[in-house]
Coordinates of C-alpha atoms in Angstrom, one line a residue:
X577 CA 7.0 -17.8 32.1
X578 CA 3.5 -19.1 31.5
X579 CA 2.0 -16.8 33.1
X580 CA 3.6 -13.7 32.2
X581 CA 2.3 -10.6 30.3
X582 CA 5.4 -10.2 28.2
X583 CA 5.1 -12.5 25.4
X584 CA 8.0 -11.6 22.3
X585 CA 7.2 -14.6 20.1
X586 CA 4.4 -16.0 18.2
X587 CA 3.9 -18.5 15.3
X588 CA 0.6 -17.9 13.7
X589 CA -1.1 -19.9 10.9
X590 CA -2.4 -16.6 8.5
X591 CA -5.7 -17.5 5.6
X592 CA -6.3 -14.9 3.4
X593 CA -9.4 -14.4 1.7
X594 CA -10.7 -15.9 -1.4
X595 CA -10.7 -13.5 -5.0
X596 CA -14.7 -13.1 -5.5
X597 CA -15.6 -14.7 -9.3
X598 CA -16.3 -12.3 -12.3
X599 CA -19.6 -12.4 -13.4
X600 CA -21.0 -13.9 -16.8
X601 CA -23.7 -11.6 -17.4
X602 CA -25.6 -9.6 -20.3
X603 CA -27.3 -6.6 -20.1
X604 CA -31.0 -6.9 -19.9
X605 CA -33.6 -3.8 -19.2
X606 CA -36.6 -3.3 -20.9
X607 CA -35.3 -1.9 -24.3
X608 CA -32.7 -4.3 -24.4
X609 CA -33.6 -7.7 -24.9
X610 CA -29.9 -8.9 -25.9
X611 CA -27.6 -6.7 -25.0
X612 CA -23.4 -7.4 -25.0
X613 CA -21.8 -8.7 -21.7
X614 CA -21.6 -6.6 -18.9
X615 CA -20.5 -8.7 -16.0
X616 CA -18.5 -7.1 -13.2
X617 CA -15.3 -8.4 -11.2
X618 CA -15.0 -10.2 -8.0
X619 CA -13.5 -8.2 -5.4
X620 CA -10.0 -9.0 -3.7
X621 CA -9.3 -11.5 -1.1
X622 CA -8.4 -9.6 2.1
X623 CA -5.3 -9.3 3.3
X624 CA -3.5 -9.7 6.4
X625 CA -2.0 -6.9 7.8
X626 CA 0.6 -5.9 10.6
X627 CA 0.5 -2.4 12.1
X628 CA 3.0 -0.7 14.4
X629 CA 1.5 0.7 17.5
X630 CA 3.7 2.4 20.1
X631 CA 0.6 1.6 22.5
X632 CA 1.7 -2.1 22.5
X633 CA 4.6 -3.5 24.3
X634 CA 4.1 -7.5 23.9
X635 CA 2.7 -10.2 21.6
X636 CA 0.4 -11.0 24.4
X637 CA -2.6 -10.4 22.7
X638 CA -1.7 -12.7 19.6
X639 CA -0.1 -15.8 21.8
X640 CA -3.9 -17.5 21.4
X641 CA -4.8 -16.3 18.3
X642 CA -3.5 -19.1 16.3
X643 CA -5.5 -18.4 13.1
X644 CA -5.8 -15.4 11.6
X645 CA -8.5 -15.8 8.8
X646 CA -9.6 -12.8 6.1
X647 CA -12.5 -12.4 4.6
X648 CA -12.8 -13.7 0.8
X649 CA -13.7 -11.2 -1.9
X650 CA -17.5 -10.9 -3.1
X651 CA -18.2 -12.6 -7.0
X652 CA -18.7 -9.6 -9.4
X653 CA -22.6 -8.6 -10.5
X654 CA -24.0 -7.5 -13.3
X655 CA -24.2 -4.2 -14.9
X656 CA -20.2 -4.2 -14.6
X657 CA -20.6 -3.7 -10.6
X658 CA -17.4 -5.0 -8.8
X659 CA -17.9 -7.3 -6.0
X660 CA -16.6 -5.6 -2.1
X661 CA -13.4 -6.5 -1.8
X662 CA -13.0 -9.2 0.9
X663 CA -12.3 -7.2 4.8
X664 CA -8.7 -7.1 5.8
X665 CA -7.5 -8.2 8.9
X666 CA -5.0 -6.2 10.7
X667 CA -2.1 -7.6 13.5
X668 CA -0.9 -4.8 15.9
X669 CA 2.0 -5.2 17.6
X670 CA 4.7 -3.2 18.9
X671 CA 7.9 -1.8 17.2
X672 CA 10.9 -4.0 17.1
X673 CA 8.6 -6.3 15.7
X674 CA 9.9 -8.7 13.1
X675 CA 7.8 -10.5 10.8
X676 CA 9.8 -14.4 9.5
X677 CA 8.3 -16.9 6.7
X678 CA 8.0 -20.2 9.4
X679 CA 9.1 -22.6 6.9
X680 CA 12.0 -21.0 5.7
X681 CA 12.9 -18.4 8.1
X682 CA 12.9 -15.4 5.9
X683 CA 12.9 -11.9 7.4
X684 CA 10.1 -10.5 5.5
X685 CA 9.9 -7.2 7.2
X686 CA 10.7 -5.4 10.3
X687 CA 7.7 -3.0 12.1
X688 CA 9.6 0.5 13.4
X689 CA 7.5 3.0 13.5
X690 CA 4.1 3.9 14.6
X691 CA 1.2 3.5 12.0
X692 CA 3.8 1.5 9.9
X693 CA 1.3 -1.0 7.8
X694 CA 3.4 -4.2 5.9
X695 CA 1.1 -6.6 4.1
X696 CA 2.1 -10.2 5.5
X697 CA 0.0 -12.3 3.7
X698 CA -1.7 -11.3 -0.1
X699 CA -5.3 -11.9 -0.4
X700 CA -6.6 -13.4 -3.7
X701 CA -7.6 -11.3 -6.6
X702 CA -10.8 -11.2 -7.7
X703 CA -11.4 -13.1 -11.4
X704 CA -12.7 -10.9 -14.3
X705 CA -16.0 -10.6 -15.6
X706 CA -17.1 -11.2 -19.2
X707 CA -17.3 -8.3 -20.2
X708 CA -13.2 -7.9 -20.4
X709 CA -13.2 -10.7 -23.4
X710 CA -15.7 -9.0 -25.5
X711 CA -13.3 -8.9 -28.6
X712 CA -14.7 -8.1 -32.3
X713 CA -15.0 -10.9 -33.3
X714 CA -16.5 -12.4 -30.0
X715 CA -19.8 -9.7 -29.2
X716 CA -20.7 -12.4 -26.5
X717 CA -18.3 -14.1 -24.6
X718 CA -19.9 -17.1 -22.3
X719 CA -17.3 -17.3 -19.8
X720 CA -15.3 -15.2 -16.9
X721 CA -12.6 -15.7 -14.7
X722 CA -12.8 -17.5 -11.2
X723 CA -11.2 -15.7 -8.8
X724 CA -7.7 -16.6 -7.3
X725 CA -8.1 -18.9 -3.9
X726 CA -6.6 -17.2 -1.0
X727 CA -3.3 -18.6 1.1
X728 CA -2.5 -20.1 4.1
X729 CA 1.2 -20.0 5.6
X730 CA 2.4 -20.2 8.9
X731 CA 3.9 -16.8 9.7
X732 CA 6.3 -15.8 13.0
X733 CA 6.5 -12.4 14.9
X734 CA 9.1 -11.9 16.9
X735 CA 9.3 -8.7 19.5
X736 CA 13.2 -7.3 19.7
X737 CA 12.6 -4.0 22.4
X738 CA 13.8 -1.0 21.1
X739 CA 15.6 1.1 23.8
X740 CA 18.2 3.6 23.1
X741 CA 20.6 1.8 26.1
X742 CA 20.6 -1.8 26.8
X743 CA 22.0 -3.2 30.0
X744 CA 24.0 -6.0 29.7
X745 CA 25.6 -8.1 32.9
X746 CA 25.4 -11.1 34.7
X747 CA 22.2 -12.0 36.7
X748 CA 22.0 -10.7 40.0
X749 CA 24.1 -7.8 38.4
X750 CA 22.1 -4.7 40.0
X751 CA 20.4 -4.0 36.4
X752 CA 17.2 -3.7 37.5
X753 CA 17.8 -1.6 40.7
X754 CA 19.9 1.1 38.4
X755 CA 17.0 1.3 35.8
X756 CA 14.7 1.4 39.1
X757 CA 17.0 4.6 40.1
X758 CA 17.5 6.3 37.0
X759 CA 13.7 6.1 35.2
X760 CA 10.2 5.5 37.1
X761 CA 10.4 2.0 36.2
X762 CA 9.8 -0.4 39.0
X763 CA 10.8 -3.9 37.5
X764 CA 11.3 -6.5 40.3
X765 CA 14.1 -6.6 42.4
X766 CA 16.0 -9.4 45.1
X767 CA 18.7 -10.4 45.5
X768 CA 18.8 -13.9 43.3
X769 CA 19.4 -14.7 40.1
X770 CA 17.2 -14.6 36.7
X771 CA 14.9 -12.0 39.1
X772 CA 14.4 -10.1 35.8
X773 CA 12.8 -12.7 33.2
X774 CA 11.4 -10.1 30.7
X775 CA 12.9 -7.0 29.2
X776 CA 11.9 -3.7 31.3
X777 CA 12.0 -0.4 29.9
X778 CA 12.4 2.7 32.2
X779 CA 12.1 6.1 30.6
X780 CA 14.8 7.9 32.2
X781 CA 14.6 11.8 32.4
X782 CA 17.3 14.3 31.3
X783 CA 17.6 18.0 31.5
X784 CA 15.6 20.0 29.8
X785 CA 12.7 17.9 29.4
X786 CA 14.7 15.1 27.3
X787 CA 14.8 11.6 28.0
X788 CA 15.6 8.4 26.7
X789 CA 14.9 4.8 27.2
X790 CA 16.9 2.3 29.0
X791 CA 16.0 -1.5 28.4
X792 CA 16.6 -3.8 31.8
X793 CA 17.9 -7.3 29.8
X794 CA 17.6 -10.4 31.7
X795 CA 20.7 -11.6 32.7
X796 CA 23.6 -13.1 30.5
X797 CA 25.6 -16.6 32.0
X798 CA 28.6 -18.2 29.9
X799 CA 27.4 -19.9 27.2
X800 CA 23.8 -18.8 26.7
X801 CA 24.4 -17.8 22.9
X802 CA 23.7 -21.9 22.6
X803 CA 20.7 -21.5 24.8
X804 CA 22.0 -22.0 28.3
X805 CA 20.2 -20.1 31.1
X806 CA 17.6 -18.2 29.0
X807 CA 19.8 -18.1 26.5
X808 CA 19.4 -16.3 22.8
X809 CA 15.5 -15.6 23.5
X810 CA 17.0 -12.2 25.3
X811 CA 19.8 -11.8 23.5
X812 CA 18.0 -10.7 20.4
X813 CA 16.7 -7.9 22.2
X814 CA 20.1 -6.3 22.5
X815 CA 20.5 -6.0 18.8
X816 CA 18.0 -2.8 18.8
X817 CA 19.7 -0.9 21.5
X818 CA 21.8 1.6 20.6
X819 CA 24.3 1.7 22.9
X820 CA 25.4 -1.1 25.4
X821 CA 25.9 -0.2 29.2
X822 CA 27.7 -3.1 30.7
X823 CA 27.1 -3.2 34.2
X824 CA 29.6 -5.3 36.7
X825 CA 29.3 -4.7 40.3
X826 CA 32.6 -3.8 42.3
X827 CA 32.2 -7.3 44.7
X828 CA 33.0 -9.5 40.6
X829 CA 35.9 -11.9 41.6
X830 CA 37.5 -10.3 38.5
X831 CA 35.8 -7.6 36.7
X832 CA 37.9 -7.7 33.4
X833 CA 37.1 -11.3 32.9
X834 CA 33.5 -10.7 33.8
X835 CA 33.8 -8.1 31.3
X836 CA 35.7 -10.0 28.6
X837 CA 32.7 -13.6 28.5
X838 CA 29.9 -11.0 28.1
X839 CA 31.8 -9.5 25.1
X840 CA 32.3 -12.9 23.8
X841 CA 28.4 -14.3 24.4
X842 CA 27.5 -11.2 22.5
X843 CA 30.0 -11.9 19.9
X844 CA 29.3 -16.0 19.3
X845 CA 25.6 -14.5 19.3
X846 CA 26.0 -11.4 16.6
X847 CA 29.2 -10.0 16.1
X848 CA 27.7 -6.9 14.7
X849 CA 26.7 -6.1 18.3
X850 CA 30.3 -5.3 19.1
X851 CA 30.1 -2.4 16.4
X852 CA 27.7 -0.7 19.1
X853 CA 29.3 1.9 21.3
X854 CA 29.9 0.9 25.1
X855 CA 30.5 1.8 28.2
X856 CA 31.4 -0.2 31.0
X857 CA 29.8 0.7 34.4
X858 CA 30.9 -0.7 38.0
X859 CA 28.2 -0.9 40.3
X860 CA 27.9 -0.9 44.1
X861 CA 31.0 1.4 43.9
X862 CA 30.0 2.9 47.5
X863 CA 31.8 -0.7 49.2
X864 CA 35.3 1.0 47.7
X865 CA 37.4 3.7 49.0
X866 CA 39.4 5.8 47.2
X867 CA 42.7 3.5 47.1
X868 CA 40.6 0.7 46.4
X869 CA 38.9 2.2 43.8
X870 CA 42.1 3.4 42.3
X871 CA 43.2 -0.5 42.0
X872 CA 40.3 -1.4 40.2
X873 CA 40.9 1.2 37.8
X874 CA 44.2 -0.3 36.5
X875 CA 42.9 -3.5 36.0
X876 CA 39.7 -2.6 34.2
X877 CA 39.7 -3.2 30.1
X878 CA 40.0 -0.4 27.8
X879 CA 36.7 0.8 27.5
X880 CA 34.8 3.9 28.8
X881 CA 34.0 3.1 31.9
X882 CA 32.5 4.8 35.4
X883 CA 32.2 3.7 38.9
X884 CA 28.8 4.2 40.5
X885 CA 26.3 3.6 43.4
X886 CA 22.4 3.2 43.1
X887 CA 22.2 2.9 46.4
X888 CA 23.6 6.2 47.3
X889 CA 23.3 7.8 44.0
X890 CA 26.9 8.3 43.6
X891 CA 27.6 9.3 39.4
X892 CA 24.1 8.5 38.4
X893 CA 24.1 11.7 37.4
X894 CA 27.2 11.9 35.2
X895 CA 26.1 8.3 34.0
X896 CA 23.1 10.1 32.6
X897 CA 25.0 12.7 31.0
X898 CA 27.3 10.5 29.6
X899 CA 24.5 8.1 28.4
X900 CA 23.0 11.3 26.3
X901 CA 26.6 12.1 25.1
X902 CA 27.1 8.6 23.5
X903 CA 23.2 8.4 22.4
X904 CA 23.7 11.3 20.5
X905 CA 27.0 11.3 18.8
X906 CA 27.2 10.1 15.3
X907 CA 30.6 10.1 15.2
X908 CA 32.9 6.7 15.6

């Protein structure tokens, strides 16, 4: 995984800028020769910013970045002029991105949408300048305010791929080669396991000039909501799919029990994935015939479920339809 492009996780150490420091000044021009305070405020620290962009797809571009540092704030001048407030420094990263406090694991925020700004980290604020504690009974006050000292916290994004369907199976499953058939994606295929060790996302077309998106997830084994295999690192992205195609090919020893540990490893995972609608789907459906077929069928849970073929393209095109169907009911 070194090497790969798709990176969904980063812990970065974030330094905001320093407040600038108010000014202790006095107004001086040549008809004043004492003239009341008139010192100006420091600017603000800058902030650190995250920024949805739905031109990104991966962290990649912040895995070496490990300090983010803003600018501080300028001190305040004379003739009340306020000091430039310090640059801010914006993060963009894709949508699904969720921003965690490292030390205490927080959820501070969650990036959804395009040109969504959330500040991560505050900047200081500039300190006043004496002329804010000119009282009446103090015409010249001597002092001002320093400005506030920017922070630093270690900070973690963390990518979950929004998709409208997720696929879910076993590795080796035929995930990728369905999302190959049904979108222009062209994730890799052969015939071992883990092939797929990122999420792929395949745009797949519907009628009318609609489509939708269809995340490939890498493969699920028994046990990896404790980490086995590659464990809860993918199974996070499932949680911002919409619907959940399971995908079992017709050669599974037993398809129900197949059916029944990927149900439970999403369940010991997040059991408010099971709220999200399903359908089961059994692959390489072109090795059955008819009476075969027909066998299967009684033995399969109670779920929505639909034989089909990539390889021949047997139901991909019902699949599709009822793919939009389930997308786009609100009911139960």
């Amino acid at each position: 995984m070194a090497d790969s492009n798709f990176v969904d996780y980063v812990k970065i150490c974030c330094r905001t800028g320093k407040g600038g420091k108010g000014a202790m000044h006095f107004l001086r021009d040549k008809r004043t020769a004492m003239g009341g305070p008139d010192g100006g405020d420091g600017g603000r620290g800058g902030n650190i910013i995250v920024r949805g962009s739905s031109q990104q797809w991966t962290l990649l571009h912040l895995k070496y970045r490990k300090h983010i540092i803003a600018e501080p704030g300028e001190n305040g001048r004379g003739a009340n002029q306020h000091g430039k407030d310090g640059k801010d420094d914006y993060l963009e990263v894709p949508l699904g991105t969720v921003a965690k406090d490292a030390e205490t694991g927080e959820v501070l925020f969650e990036i959804t949408e395009d040109g969504q700004e959330e500040v991560l980290l505050y900047g200081g604020r500039g300190g006043q300048g004496n002329a804010h504690y000119k009282t009446s009974t103090n015409q010249t006050p001597r002092y001002s305010q320093p400005g506030e000292p920017g922070k630093e916290e270690w900070k973690i994004l963390e990518l979950k791929v929004l998709a409208d369907v997720g696929l879910v199976g076993f590795p080796n499953a035929g995930k990728s080669t369905l999302l190959s058939v049904m979108s222009a994606a062209k994730p890799e295929i052969a015939d071992y396991p883990f092939t797929t060790l990122v999420p792929n996302l395949g745009i797949v077309e519907y009628r009318d000039y609609k489509s939708f998106v269809m995340a490939d997830i890498p493969g699920i084994i028994e046990g990896a909501h404790e980490g086995k295999g590659l464990g809860t690192r993918f199974l996070r992205h499932i949680e911002r799919n919409a619907t959940l195609l399971f995908l079992i090919p017709a050669d599974s020893n037993n398809i129900k029990d197949d059916y029944k540990i990927l149900v439970n490893e999403l369940k010991l995972y997040n059991k408010e994935l099971l709220d999200k609608k399903r359908l089961l789907v059994i692959s390489k459906s072109d090795m059955l015939d008819d009476e075969l077929m027909t066998a299967i069928k009684k033995e399969l849970p109670r779920v929505p479920h639909m034989f089909i073929s990539s390889a021949t393209g047997y139901n991909i095109t019902k699949l599709k339809d009822k793919l939009w169907e389930m997308i786009n009911d609100d009911g139960e």
